Coordinates of C-alpha atoms in Angstrom, one line a residue:
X1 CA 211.2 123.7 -32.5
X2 CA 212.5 124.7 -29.2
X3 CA 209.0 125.6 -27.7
X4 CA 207.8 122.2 -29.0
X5 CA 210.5 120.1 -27.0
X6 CA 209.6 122.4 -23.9
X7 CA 206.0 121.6 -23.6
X8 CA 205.2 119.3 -20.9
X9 CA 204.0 115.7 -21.2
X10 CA 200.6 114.9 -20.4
X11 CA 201.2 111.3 -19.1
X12 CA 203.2 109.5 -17.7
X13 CA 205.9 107.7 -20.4
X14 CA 205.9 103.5 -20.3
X15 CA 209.7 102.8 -19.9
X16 CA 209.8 99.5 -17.8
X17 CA 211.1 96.7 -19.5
X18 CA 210.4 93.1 -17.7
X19 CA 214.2 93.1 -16.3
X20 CA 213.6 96.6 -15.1
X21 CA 210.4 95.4 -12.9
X22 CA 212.2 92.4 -11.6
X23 CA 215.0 94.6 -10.3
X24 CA 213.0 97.5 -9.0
X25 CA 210.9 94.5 -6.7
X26 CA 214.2 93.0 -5.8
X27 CA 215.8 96.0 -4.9
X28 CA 212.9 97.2 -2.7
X29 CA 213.3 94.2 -0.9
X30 CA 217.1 92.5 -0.8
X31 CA 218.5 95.2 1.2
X32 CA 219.6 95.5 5.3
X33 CA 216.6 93.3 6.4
X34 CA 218.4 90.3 4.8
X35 CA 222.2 91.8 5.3
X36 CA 221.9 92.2 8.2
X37 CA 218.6 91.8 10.4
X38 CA 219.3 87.9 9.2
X39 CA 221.8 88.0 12.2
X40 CA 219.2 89.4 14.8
X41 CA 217.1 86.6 13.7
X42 CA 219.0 83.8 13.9
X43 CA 220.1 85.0 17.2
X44 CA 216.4 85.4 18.5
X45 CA 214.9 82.3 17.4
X46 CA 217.7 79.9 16.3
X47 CA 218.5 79.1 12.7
X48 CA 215.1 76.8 13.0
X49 CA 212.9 79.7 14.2
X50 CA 214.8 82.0 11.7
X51 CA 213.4 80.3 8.7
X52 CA 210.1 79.2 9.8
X53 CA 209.1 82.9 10.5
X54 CA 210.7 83.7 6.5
X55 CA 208.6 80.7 5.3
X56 CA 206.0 82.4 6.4
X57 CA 206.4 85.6 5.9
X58 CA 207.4 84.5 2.3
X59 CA 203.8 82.7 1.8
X60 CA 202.1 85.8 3.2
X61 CA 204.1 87.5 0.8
X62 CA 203.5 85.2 -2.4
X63 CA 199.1 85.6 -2.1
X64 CA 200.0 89.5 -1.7
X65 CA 202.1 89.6 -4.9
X66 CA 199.5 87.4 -6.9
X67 CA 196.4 89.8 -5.6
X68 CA 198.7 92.6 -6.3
X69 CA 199.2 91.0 -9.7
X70 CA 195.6 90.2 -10.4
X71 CA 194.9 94.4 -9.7
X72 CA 197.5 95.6 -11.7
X73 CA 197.6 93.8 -14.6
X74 CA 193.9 94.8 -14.7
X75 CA 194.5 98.5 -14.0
X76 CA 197.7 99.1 -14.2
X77 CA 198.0 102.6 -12.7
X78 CA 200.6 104.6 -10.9
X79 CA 198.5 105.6 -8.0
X80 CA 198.5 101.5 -7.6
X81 CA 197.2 100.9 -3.5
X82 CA 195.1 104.4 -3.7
X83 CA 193.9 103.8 -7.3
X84 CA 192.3 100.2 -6.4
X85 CA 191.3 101.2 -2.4
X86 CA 189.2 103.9 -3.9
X87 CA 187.6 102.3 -6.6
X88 CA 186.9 98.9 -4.7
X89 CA 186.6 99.8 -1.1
X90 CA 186.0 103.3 -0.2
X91 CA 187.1 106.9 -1.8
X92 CA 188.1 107.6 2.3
X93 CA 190.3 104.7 2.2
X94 CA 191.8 105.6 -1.3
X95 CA 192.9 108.8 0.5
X96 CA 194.1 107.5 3.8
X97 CA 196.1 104.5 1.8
X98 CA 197.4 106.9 -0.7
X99 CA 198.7 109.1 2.0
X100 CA 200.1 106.8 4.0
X101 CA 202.0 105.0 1.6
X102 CA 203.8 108.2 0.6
X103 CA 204.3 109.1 3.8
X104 CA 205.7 105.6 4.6
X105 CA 208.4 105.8 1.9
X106 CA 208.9 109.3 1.9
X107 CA 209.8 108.9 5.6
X108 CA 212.1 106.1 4.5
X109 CA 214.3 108.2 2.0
X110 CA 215.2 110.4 5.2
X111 CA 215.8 106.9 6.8
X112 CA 218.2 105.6 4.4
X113 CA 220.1 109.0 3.8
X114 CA 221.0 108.9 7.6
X115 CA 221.6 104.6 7.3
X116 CA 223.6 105.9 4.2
X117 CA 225.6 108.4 6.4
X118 CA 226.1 105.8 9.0
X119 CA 227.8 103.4 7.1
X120 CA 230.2 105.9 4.9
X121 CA 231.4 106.7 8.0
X122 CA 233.2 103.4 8.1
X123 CA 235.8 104.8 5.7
X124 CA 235.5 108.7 6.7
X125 CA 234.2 108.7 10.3
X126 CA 235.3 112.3 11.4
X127 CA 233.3 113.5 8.0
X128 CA 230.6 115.8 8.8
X129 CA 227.1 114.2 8.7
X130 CA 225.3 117.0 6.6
X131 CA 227.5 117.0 3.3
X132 CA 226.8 113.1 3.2
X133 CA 222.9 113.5 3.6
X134 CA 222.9 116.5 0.9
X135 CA 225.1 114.4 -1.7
X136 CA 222.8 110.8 -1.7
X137 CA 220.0 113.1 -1.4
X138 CA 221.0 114.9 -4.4
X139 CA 221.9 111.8 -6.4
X140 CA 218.5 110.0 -5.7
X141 CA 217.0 113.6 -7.5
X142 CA 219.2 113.5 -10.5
X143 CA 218.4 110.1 -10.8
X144 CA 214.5 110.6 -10.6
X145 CA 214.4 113.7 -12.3
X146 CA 215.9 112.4 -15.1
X147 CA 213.3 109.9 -16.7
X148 CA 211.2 107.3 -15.6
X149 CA 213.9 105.1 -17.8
X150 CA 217.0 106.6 -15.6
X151 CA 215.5 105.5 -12.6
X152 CA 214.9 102.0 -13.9
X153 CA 218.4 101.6 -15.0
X154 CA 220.2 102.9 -12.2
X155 CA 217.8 100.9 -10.3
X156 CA 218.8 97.5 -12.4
X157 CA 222.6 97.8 -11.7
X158 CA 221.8 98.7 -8.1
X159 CA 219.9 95.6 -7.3
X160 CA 222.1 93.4 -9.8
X161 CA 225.2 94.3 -7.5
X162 CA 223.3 92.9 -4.4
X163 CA 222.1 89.7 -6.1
X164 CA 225.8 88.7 -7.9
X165 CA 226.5 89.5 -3.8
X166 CA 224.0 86.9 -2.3
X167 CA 224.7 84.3 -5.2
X168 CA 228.5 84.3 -4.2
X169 CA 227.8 84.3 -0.5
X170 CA 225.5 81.2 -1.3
X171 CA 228.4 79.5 -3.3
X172 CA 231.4 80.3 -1.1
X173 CA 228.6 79.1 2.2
X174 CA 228.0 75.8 0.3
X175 CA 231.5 75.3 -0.1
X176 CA 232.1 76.0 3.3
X177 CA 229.5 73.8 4.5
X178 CA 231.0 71.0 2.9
X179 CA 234.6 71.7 4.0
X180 CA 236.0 72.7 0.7
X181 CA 236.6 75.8 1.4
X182 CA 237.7 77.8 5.1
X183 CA 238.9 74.4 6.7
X184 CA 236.8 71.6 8.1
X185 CA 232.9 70.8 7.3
X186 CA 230.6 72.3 9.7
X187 CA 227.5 69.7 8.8
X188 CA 224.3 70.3 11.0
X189 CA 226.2 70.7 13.8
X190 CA 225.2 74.1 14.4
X191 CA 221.4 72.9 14.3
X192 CA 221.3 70.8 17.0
X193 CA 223.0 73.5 18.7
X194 CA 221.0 73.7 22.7
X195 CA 218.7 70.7 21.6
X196 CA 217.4 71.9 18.9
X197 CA 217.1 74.5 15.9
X198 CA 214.4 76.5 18.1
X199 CA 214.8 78.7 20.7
X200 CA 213.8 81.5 22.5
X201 CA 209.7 80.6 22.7
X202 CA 206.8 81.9 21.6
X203 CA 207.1 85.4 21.7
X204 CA 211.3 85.1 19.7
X205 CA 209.3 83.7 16.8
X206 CA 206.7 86.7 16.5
X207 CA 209.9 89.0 16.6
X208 CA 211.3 87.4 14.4
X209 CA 208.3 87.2 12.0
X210 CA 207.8 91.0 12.4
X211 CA 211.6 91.5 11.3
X212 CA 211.1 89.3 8.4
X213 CA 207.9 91.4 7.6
X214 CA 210.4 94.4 7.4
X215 CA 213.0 92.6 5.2
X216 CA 210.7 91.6 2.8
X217 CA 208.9 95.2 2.0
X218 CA 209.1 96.6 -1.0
X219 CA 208.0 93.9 -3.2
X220 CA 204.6 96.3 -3.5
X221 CA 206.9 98.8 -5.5
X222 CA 206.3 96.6 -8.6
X223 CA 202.5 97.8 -8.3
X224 CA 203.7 101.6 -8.9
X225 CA 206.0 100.6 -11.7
X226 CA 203.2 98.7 -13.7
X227 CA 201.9 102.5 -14.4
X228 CA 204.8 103.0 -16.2
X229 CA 205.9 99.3 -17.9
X230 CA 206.0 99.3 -21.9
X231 CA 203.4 96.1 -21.9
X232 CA 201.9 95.5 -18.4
X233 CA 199.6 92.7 -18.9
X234 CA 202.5 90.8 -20.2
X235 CA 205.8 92.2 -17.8
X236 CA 203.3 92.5 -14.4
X237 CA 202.9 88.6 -14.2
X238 CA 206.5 87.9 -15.3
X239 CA 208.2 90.1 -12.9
X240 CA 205.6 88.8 -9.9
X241 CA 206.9 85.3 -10.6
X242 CA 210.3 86.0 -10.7
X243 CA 210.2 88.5 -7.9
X244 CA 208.7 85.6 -5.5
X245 CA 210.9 82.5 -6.1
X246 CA 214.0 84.9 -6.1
X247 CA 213.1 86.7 -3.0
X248 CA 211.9 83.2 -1.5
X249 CA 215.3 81.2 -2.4
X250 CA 217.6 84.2 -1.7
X251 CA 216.4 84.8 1.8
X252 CA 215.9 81.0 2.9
X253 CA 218.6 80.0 1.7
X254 CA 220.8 82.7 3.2
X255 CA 219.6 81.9 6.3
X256 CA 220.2 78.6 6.1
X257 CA 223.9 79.0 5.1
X258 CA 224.1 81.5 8.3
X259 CA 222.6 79.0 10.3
X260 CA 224.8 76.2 9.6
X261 CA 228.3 78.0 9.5
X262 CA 227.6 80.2 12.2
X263 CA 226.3 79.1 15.7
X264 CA 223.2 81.3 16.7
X265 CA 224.7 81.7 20.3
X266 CA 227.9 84.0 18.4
X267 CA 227.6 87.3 20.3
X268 CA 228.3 89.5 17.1
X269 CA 225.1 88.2 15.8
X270 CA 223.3 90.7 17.9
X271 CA 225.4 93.2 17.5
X272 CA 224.1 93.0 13.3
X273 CA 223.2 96.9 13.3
X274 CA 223.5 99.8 10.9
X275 CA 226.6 100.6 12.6
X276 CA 228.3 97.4 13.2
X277 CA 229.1 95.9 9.9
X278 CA 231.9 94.1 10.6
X279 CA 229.5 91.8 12.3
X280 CA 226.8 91.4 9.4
X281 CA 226.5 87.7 9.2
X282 CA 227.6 88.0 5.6
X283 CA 230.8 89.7 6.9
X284 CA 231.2 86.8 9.7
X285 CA 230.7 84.1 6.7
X286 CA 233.5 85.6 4.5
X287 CA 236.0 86.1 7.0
X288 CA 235.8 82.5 8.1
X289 CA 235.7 81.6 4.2
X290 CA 239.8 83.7 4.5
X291 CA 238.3 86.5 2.5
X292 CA 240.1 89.7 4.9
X293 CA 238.4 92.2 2.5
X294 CA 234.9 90.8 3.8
X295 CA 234.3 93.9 5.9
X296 CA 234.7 96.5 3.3
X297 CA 233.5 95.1 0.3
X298 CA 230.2 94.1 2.4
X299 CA 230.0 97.9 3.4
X300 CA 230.1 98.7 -0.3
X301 CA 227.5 96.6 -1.1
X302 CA 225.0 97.5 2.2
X303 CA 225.9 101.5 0.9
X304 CA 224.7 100.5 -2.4
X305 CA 221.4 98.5 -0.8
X306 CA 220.2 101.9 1.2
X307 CA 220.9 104.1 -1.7
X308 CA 218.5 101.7 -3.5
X309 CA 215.9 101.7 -1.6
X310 CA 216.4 105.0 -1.0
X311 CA 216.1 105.8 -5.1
X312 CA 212.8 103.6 -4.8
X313 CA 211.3 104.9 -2.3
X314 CA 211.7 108.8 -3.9
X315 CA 210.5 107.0 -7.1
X316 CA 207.2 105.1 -5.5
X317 CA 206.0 107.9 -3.6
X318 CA 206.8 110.7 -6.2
X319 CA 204.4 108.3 -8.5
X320 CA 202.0 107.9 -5.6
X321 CA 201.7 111.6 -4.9
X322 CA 201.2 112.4 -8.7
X323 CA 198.6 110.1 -8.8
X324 CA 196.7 111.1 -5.8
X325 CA 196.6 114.7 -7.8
X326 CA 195.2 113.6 -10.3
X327 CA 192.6 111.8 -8.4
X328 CA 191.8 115.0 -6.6
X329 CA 193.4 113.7 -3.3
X330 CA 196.2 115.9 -2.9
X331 CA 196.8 119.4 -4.6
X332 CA 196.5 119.6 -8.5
X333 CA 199.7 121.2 -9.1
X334 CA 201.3 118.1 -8.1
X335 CA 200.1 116.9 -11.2
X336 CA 202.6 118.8 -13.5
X337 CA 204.7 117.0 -15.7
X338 CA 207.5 117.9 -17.3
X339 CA 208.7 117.1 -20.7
X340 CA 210.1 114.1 -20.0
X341 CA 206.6 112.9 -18.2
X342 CA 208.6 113.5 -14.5
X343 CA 205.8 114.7 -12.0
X344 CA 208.8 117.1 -10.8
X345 CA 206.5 119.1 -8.5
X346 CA 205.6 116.0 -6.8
X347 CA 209.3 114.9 -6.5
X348 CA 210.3 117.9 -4.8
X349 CA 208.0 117.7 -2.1
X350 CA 208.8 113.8 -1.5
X351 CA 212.6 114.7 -1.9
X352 CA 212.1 117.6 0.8
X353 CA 210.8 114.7 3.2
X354 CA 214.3 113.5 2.9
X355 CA 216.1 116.3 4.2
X356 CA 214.6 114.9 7.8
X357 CA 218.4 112.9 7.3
X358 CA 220.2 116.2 8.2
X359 CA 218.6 115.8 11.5
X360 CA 221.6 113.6 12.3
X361 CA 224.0 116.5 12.9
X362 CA 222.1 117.8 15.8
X363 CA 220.9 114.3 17.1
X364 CA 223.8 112.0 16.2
X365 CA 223.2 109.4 13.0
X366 CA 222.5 106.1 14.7
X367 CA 219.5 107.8 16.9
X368 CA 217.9 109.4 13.7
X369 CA 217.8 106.1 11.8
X370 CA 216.0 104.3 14.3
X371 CA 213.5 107.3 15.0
X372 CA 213.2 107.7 11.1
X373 CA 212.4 103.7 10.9
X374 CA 210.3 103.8 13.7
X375 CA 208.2 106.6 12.5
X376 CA 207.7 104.1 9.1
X377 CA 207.8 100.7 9.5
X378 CA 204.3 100.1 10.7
X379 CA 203.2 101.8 7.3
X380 CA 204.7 99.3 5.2
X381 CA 202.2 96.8 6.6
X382 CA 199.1 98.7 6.7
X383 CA 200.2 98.7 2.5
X384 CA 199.5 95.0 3.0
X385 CA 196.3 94.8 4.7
X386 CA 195.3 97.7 2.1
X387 CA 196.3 95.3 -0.8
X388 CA 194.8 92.3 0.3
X389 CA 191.2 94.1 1.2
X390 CA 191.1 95.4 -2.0
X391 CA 192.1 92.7 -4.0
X392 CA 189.1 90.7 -2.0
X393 CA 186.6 93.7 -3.1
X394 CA 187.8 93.8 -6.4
X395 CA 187.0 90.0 -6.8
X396 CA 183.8 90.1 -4.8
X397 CA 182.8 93.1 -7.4
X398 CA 183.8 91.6 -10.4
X399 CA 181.7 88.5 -9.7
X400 CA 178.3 90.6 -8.1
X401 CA 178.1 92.8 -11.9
X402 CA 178.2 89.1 -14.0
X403 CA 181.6 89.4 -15.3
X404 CA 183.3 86.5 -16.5
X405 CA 186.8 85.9 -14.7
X406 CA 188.1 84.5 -18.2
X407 CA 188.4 88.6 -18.6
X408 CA 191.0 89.0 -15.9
X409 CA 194.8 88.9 -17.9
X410 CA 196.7 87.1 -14.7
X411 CA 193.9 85.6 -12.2
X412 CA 195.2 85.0 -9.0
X413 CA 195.2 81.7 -7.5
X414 CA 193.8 80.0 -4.2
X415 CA 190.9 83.1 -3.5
X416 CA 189.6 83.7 -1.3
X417 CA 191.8 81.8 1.1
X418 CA 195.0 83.8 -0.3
X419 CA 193.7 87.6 0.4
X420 CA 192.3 86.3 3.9
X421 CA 195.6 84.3 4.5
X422 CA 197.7 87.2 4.2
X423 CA 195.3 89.8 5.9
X424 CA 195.5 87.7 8.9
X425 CA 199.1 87.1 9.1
X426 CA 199.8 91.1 8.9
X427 CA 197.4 91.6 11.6
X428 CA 199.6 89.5 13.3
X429 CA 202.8 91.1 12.4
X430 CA 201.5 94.5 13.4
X431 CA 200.1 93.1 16.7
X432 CA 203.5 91.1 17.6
X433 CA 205.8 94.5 17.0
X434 CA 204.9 95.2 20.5
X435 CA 207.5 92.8 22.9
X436 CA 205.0 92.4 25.6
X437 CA 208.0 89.5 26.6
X438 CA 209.5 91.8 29.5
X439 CA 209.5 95.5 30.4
X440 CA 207.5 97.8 27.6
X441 CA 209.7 100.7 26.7
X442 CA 206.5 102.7 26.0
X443 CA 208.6 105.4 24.3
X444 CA 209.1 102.5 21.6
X445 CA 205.7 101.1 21.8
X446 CA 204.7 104.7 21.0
X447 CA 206.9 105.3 18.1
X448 CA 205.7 101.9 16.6
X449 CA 202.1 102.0 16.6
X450 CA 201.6 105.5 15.9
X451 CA 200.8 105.3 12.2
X452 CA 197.8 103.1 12.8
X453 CA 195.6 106.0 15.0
X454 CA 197.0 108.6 12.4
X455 CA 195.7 106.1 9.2
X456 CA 192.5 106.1 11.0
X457 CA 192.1 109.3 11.8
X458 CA 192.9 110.5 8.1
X459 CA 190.5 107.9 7.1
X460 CA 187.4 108.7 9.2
X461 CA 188.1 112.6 8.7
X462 CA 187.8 112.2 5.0
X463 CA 184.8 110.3 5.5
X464 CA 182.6 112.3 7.8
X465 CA 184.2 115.5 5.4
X466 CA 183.3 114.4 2.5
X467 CA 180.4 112.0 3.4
X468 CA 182.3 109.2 2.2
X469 CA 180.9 105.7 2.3
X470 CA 181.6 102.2 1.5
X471 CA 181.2 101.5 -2.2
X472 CA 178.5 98.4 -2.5
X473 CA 179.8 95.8 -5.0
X474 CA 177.2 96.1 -7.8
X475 CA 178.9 100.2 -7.9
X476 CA 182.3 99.4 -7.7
X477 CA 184.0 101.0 -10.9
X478 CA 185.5 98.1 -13.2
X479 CA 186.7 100.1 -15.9
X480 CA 190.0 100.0 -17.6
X481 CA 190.8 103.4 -17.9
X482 CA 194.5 104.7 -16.4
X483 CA 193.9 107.9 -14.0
X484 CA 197.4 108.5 -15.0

């Protein structure tokens, strides 16, 4: 009996429910970037500029979700971007988007263990860096190691703690607005601010569409969990929809609230850092609202946001790496499962990633963060640009071998223009992370675009390696079969 409960799994175990997809998006995505980057941006660009880069952002963001929807409700695997880039576009690609999507969350577990550290220090700020890093780190595990299922619900109540957060911010703004609550109404005042709810030019709005790019990753983290959901085809398109409009609303409307109550000329909204939460915008709106707690429950709730996407990040690229093993494209032993179908070989390696967090107790905390977040931001985009290529392939494919689209479970809308729409607007993100505004800071620039000469360089060595081509449409492999 006892050897029968011991012997490993040999696939992954569907555990996702619907509400567990829609949380795991949101929680990949609700996190810093609108606590506190939201500040940056009004700053930059006015309230104005603020929400025409998240309107856009949010669009790019909306045809990335739908192709993603399209590709995984077809195929809904674990390996998710490395799965469809191989089958659609190129085994090399497959490879060099598989690794650099682990890489790029991997990297960010170590960067929200030291954010993590940061902001614990609020409360214990003579604590030693190192004990913090090894306790979060070793929480995320237990979490992971657990069960696909533990991850999901710990994952639920994390993300449901952010949004009952954003909903009450968004009542007690309105209220605010209006003058019912915190004194006297503000109106649009604070829009027609310097003549107008633009400012800062040309190059402010970029910035600020790159930082909304940032805010909004993570949404993509849906693709991994469809690998594991009880009924993809059905929970795919339902979380996608939900995901979108919720993510859309939350952010815009945040932003507006901000914009109106708080005047983008305030100096603490530039001071909106990892380290400097008693200037999150959130914080600022509270305070003014008479709620004294503001700064410390806000704190709570920004801990709880990194240790999320913390937990998905282990969770995405733990999935990612498993899937790559079993693909061939990383070592088979990565492949094990244990009992509970946990790739735990695969965990331990992405977990081990995270102990580049204890780096904070020779470097300081706040310089390890940005290094860490420089060293994986650009990755979260090249995930884009991998999605919308081989959602475009995929179509193209499925139309050059005479299938009928009537065979797709959730088609998405407006192709091509939606794959090409969003393709071009990430270029432009990645171009415009570069402020070519003033004086380059070329240890910056270098730390930013580093990722894309190491994606192309894993990309073209796997080709000329393994004589790797371009898959023509007529051989692309359609099939239905889960490599997980």
């Amino acid at each position: 009996m006892n050897r029968k409960t011991s012997t490993p799994a040999t696939s992954l175990k569907p555990s996702f429910k619907t509400r567990h997809m829609t949380m795991i998006a949101l929680g990949g995505s609700i996190g810093t970037g609108l606590f506190l980057a939201s500040g940056g941006a009004i700053s930059s660009a006015g309230p104005g500029g603020a929400l025409i880069a998240y309107a856009a952002v949010g669009l790019m963001v909306y045809f990335l979700m739908t192709s993603l929807g399209e590709l995984a409700t077809y195929l809904p695997d674990s390996g998710s971007f490395s799965t469809y880039a191989s089958r659609y576009v190129s085994p090399a690609f497959g490879f060099a988007v598989g690794w650099n999507f682990w890489y790029n969350w991997a990297v960010t577990i170590a960067a929200e263990l030291a954010a993590a550290t940061v902001i614990i220090k609020f409360w214990f700020p003579d604590s030693p860096s190192f004990l913090w890093s090894l306790l979060f780190l070793g929480i995320m595990f237990g979490l992971n190691v657990l069960s696909a299922k533990g991850y999901g619900e710990s994952e639920y109540w994390f993300a449901m703690i952010k949004v009952v957060t954003v909903i009450v911010f968004l009542i007690v703004g309105v209220l605010m607005i209006f003058g019912i609550l915190g004194g006297e109404a503000v109106g649009f005042s604070n829009f027609d601010l310097g003549g107008g709810p633009v400012h800062g030019g040309f190059f402010a709005l970029i910035g600020v569409f790159m930082a909304a790019g940032f805010s909004f990753q993570g949404t993509e983290l849906i693709g991994v969990a469809a690998g594991e959901s009880e009924n993809p085809r059905k929970h795919v398109p339902q979380a996608i929809r939900q995901v979108f409009w919720r993510i859309l609303i939350f952010y815009i409307l945040a932003i507006f609230v901000i914009g109106l109550l708080i005047p983008y000329t305030h100096p603490s909204l530039l001071q909106s850092s990892i380290d400097s939460i008693s200037v999150s915008p959130f914080t600022l709106v509270f305070e003014r609202a008479g709620l004294a707690f503001a700064a410390s429950v806000m704190n709570a709730v920004i801990l709880t946001s990194v240790l999320s996407a913390g937990n998905s990040g282990m969770y995405a690229s733990t999935r990612v790496l498993y899937a790559m093993a079993k693909q061939g494209l990383a070592p088979k032993w990565l492949s094990r499962l244990n009992r509970r179908g946990v790739p735990v070989a695969a965990l331990i390696v992405t977990a081990s990633v995270g102990m580049l967090a204890f780096l904070a107790s020779f470097f300081g905390d706040g310089v390890v963060y940005i290094w860490l977040l420089n060293a994986s931001g650009m990755c979260g985009f090249i995930n884009w640009l991998a999605i919308a290529v081989s959602h475009y392939r995929f179509r193209k494919a499925f139309q050059a071998q005479g299938r009928d689209l009537r065979e797709l479970p959730f088609r998405a809308r407006w192709f091509p223009f939606g794959p090409i729409f969003a393709f071009i607007l990430c270029l432009v993100a990645i171009i415009g992370q570069g402020d070519l505004s003033g004086d380059i800071d070329w240890y910056t620039m270098f730390a930013t675009y580093v990722s894309i000469p190491l994606f192309l360089a894993i990309w073209f060595g796997y080709a000329i390696v393994k004589k790797s081509r371009i898959i023509p449409l007529k051989e692309c492999d359609l099939g239905t079969e889960r490599v997980s």
